[in-house]
Short mmCIF file of C-alpha atoms in Angstrom, two decimals:
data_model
loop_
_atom_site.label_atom_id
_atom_site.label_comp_id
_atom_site.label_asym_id
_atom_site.label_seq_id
_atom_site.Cartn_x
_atom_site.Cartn_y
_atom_site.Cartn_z
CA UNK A 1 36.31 27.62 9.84
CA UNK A 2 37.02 24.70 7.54
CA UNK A 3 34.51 22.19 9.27
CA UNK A 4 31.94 25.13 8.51
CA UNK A 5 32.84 25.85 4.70
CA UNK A 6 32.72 21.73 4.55
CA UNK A 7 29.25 21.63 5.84
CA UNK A 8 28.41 24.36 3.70
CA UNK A 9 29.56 23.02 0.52
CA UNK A 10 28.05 19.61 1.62
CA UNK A 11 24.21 21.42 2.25
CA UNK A 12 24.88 23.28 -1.56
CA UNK A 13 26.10 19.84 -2.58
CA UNK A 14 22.39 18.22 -1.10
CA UNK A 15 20.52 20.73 -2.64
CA UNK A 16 21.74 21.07 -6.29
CA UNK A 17 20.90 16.80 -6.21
CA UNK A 18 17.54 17.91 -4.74
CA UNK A 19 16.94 20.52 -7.60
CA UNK A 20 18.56 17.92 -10.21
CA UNK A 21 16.11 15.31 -9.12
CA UNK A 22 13.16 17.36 -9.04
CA UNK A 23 14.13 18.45 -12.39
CA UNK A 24 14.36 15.05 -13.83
CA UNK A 25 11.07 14.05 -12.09
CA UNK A 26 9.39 16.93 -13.96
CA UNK A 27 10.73 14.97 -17.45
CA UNK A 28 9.46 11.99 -16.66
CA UNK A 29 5.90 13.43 -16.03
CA UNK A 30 6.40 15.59 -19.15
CA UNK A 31 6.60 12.37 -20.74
CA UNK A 32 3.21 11.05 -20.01
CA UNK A 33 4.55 8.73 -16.73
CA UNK A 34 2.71 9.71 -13.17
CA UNK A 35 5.58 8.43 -10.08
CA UNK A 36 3.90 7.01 -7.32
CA UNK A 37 5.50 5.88 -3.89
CA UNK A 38 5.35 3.00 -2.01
CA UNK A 39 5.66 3.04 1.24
CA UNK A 40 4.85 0.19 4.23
CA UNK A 41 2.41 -2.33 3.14
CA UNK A 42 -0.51 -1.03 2.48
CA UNK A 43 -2.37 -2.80 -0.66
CA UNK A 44 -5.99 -2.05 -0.40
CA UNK A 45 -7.73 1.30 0.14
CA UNK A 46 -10.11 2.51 3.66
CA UNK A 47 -13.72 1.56 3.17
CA UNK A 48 -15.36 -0.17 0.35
CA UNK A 49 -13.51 -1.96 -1.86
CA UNK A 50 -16.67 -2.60 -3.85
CA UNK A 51 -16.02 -3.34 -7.86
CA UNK A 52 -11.80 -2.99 -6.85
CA UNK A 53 -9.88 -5.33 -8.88
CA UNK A 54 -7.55 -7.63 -6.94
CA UNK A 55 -5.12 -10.45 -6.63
CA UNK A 56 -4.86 -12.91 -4.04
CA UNK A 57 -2.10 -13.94 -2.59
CA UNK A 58 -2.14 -17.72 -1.95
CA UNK A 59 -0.77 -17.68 1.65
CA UNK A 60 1.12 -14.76 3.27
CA UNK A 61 4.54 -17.24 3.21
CA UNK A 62 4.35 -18.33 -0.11
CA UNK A 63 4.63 -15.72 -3.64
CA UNK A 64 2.09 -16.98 -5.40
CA UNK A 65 -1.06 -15.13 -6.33
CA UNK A 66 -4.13 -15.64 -7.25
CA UNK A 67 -5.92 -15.00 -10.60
CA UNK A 68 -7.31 -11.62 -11.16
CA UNK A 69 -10.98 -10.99 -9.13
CA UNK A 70 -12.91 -8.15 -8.75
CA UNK A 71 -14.07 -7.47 -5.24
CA UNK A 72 -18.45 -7.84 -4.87
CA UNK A 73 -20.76 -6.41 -2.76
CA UNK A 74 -20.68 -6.99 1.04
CA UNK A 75 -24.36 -8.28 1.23
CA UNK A 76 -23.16 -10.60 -1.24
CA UNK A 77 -20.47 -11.42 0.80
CA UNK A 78 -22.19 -11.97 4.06
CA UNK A 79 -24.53 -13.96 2.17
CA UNK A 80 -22.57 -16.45 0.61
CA UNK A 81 -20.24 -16.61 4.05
CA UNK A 82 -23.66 -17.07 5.92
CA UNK A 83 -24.78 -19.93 3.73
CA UNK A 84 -21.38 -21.60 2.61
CA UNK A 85 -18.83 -21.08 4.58
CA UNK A 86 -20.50 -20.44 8.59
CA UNK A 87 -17.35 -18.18 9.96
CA UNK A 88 -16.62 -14.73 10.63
CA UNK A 89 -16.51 -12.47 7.69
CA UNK A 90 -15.49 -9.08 9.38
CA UNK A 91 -11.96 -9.14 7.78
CA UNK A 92 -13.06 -10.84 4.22
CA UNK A 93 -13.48 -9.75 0.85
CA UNK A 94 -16.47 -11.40 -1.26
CA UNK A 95 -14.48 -11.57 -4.64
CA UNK A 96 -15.46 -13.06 -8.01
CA UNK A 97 -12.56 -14.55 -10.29
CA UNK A 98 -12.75 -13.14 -13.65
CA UNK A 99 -11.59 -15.89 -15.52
CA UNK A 100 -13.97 -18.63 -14.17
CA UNK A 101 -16.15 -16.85 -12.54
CA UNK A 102 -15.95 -18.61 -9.46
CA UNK A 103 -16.57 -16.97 -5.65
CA UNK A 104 -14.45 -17.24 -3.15
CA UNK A 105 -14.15 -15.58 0.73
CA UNK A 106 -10.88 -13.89 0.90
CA UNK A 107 -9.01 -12.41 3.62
CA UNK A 108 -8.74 -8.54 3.26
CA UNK A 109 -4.58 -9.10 4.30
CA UNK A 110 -3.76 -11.26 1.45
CA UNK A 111 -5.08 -9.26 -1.28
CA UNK A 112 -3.55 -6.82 -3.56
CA UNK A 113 -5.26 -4.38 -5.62
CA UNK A 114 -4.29 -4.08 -9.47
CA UNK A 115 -2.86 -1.05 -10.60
CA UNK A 116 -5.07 0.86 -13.70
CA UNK A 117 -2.55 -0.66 -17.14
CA UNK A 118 -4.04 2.00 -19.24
CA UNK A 119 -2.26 4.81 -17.18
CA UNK A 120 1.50 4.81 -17.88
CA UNK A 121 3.03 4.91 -13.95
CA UNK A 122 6.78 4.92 -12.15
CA UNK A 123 6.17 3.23 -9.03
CA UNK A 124 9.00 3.64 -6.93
CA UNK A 125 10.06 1.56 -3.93
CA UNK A 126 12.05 1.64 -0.78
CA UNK A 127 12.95 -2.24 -0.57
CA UNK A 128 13.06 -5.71 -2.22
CA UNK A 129 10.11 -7.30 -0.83
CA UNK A 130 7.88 -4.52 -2.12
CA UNK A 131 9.59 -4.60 -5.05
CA UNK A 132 8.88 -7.55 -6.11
CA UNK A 133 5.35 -7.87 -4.57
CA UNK A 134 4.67 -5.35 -7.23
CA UNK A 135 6.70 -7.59 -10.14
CA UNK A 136 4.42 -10.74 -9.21
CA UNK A 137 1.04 -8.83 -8.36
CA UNK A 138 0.68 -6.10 -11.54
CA UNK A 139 1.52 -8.65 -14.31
CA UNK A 140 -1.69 -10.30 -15.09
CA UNK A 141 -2.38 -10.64 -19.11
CA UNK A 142 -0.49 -13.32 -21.00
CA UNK A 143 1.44 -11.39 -23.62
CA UNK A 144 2.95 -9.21 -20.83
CA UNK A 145 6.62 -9.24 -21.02
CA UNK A 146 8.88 -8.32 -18.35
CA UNK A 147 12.54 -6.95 -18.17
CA UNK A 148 14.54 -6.37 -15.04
CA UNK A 149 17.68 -4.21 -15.47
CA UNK A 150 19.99 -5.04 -12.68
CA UNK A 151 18.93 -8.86 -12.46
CA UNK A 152 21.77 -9.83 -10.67
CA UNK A 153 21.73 -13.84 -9.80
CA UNK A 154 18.06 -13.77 -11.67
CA UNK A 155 15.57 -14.41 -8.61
CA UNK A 156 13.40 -11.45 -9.50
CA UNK A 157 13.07 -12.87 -13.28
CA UNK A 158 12.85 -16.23 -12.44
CA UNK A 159 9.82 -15.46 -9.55
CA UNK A 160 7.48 -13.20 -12.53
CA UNK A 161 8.41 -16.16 -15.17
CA UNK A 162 7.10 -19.24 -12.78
CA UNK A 163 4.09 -17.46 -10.48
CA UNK A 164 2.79 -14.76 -14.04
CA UNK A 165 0.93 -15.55 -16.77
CA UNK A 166 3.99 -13.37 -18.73
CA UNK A 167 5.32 -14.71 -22.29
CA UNK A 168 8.84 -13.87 -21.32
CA UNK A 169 10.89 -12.46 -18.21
CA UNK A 170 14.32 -11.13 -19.32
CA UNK A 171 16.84 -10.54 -17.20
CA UNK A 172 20.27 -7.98 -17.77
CA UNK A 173 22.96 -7.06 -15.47
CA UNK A 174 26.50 -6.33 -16.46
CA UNK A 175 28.20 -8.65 -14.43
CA UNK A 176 29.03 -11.59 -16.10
CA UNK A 177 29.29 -13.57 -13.51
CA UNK A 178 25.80 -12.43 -11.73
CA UNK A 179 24.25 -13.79 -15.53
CA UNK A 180 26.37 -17.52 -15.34
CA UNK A 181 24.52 -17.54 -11.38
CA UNK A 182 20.63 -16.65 -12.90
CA UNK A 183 21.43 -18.99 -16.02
CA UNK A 184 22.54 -21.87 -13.49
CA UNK A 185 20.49 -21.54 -10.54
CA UNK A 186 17.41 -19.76 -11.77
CA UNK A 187 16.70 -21.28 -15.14
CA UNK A 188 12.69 -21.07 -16.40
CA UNK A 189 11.61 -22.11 -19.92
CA UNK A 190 10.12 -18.38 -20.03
CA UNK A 191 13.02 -16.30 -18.76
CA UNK A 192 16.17 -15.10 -20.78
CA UNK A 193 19.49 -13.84 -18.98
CA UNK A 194 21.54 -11.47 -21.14
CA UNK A 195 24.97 -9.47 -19.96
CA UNK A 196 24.27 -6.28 -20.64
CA UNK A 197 25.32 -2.64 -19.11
CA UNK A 198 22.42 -0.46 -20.32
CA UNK A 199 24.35 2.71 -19.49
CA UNK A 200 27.40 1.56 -21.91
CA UNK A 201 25.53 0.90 -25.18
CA UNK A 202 24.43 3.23 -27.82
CA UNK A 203 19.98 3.14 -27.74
CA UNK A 204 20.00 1.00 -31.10
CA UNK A 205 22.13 -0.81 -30.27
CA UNK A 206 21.21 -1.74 -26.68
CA UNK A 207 17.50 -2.16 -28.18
CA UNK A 208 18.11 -4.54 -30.71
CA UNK A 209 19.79 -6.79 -27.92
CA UNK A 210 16.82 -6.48 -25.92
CA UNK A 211 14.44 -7.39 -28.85
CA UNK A 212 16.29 -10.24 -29.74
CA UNK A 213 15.48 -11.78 -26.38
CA UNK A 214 11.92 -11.55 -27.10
CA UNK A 215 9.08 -14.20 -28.93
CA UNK A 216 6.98 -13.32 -31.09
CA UNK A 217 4.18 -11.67 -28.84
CA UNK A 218 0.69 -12.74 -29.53
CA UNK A 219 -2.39 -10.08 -30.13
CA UNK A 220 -3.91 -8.79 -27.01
CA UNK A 221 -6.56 -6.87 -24.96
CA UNK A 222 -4.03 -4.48 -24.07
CA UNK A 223 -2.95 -2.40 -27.66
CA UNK A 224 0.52 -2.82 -26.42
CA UNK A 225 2.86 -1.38 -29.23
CA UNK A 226 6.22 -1.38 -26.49
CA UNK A 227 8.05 -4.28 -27.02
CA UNK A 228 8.33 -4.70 -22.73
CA UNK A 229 4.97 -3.89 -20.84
CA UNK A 230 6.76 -3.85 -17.72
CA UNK A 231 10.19 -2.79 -16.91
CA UNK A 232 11.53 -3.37 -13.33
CA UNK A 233 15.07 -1.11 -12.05
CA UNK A 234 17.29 -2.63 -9.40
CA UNK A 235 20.73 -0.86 -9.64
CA UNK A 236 21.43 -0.87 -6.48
CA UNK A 237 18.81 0.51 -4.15
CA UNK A 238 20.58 3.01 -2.68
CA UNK A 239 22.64 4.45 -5.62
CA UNK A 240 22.27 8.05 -5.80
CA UNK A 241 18.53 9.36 -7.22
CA UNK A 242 19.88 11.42 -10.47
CA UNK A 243 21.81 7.90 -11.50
CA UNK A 244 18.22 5.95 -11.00
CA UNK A 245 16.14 9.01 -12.66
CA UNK A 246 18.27 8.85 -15.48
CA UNK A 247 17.46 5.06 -16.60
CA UNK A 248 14.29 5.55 -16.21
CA UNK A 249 14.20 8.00 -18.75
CA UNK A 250 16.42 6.13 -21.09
CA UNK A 251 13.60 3.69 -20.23
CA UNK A 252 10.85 5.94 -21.50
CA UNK A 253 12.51 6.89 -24.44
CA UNK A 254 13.37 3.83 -25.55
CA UNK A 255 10.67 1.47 -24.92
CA UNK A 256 8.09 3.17 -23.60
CA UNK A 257 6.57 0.53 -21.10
CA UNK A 258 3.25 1.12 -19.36
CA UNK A 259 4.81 0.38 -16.10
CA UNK A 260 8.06 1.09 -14.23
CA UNK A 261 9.26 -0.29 -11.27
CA UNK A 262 12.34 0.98 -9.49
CA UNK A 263 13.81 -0.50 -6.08
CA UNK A 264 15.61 3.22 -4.76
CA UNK A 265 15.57 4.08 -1.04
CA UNK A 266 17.23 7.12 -1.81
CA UNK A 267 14.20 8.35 -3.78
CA UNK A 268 11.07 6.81 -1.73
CA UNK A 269 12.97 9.06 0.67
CA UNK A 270 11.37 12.21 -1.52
CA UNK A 271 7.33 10.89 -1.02
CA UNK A 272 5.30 13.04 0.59
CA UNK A 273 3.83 11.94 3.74
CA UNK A 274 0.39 12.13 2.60
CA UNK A 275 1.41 9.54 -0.46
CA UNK A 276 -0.92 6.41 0.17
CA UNK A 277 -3.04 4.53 -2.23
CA UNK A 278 -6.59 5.30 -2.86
CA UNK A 279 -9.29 4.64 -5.30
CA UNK A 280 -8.90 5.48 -9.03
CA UNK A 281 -12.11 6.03 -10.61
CA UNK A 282 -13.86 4.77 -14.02
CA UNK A 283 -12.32 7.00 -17.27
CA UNK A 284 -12.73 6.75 -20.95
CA UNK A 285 -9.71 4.54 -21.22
CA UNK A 286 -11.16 2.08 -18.44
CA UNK A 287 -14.18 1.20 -21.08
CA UNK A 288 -12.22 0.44 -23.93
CA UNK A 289 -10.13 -2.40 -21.58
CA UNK A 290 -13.71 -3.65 -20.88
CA UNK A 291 -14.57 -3.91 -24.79
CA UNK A 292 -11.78 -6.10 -25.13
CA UNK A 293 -11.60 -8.85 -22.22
CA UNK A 294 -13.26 -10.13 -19.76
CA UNK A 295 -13.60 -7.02 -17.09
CA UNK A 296 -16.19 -5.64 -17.02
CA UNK A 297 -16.92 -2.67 -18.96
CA UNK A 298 -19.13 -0.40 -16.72
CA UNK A 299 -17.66 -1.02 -13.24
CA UNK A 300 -13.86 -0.85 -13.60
CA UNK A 301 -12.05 0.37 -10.65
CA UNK A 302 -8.74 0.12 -10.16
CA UNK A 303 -6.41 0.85 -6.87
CA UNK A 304 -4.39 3.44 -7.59
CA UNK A 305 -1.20 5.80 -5.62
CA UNK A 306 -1.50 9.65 -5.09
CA UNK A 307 1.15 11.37 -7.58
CA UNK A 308 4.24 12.04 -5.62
CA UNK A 309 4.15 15.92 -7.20
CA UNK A 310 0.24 16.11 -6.94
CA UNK A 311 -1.10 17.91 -3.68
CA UNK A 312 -4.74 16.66 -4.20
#
């Protein structure tokens, strides 16, 4: 009779954290964010990738990438791999580098496509490495900044500040002795270490700390008003969902980045099976990112995750 009342008041337990999750998931869409799960390793779409922006990795060991490219044609490709290169190009991309405008053959395994920046997005995932494939793939203009809350000994701050174009990388965590470990054996001219506990500090108070850590950001493509573009969670990656949910939206409300990253197990748990990326398509928004640097205008297309909540 006990072991049954136990269970019971363990399954009522599990489903009021269900309810209180799903509840806090609905806040954080209310608040203009989409949450999108990542799950495996799946970084390109099925089919054509045709006018997909990318990054390429520079070997699958090493985590470097690539500048940003936008993927061509596949008579171009065949053309240029027929002509320059003589090899098999049944598992290539034909991509063009925006910067220089260079070509280049790349294997379809190494490359990651960019996530839309003009849609604000939660992507959550279920371990480290995809974690911080996403920290060294999505940052790609040079006034991004980055913070990580949960830094620990720094390696996640110190990996965006040497292989991203970022202005700064700022790392918290409220172990003091995690900060003296990133300040000592992950140093970078770009990255700042503070002790913080954002949980403990009242929002001014915690924000003016976090500001203080930052340069004066140059003007940009990107009308950025957030003082962090990007803002990466690690608080322990199985810590209980409502605990994770709830930084996120002190996140929101406080700086208002156009992309979250949070390493919980517990809540990539909740994707539906049918969550996988796809193709986002061209929108209003799209164009005026075109206007303003070098992407082009008319043939923007950006890889993109299914809504965790949407059933489309």
């Amino acid at each position: 009779m006990t072991d049954v009342s136990r269970g019971s008041g363990e399954e009522g337990a599990g489903d009021r954290a269900s309810e209180d999750a799903l509840a806090q998931e609905v806040a954080i869409r209310h608040a203009g964010y989409r949450i999108c799960m990542l799950e495996g390793s799946r970084w390109m779409p099925d089919g054509d990738c045709t006018g997909l922006y990318v990054r390429a990795r520079v070997s699958r060991k090493q985590a470097r990438f690539h500048p940003v490219a936008r993927i061509e044609p596949s008579s171009e490709r065949v053309k240029f791999a027929d002509v320059s290169l003589r090899r098999d190009v049944d598992d290539r991309e034909f991509i063009q580098y925006v910067e220089d405008g260079a070509h280049f053959c790349a294997k379809r395994a190494l490359l990651v496509g960019l996530l839309n920046p003009r849609v604000a997005t939660v992507v959550v995932t279920p371990d480290l490495e995809l974690y911080r494939t996403v920290a060294k793939s999505q940052i790609f203009f040079e006034n991004d900044t980055f913070l990580e809350i949960g830094c620990a000994n720094g390696v996640t701050v110190h990996a965006v500040a040497a292989h991203t174009p970022c202005a700064r990388a700022v790392g918290v965590d409220k172990c003091a002795e995690r900060i003296r470990e990133a300040l000592q054996e992950h140093a970078h001219p770009r990255a700042t270490f503070v002790r913080l506990d954002v949980l403990d500090l009242d929002p001014a108070i915690l924000l003016q700390r976090l500001l203080s850590a930052l340069p004066e950001r140059k003007n940009t493509a990107i009308a950025d008003t957030a003082p962090f573009s990007h803002v990466f969670i690690d608080i322990n990656g199985n810590r209980a969902v409502k605990d994770v949910q709830r930084v996120v939206r002190l996140v929101i409300s406080m700086l208002k980045p156009r992309m979250i990253a949070v390493k919980s197990s517990k809540w990539a748990e909740r994707a539906a099976p049918e969550t996988r990326p796809r193709r986002c398509a061209v929108d209003d928004d799209d164009r005026g990112l075109g206007r303003c640097t070098k992407f082009q205008p008319d043939a923007i297309q950006w890889w993109g995750l299914r809504d965790s909540g949407s059933t489309s």
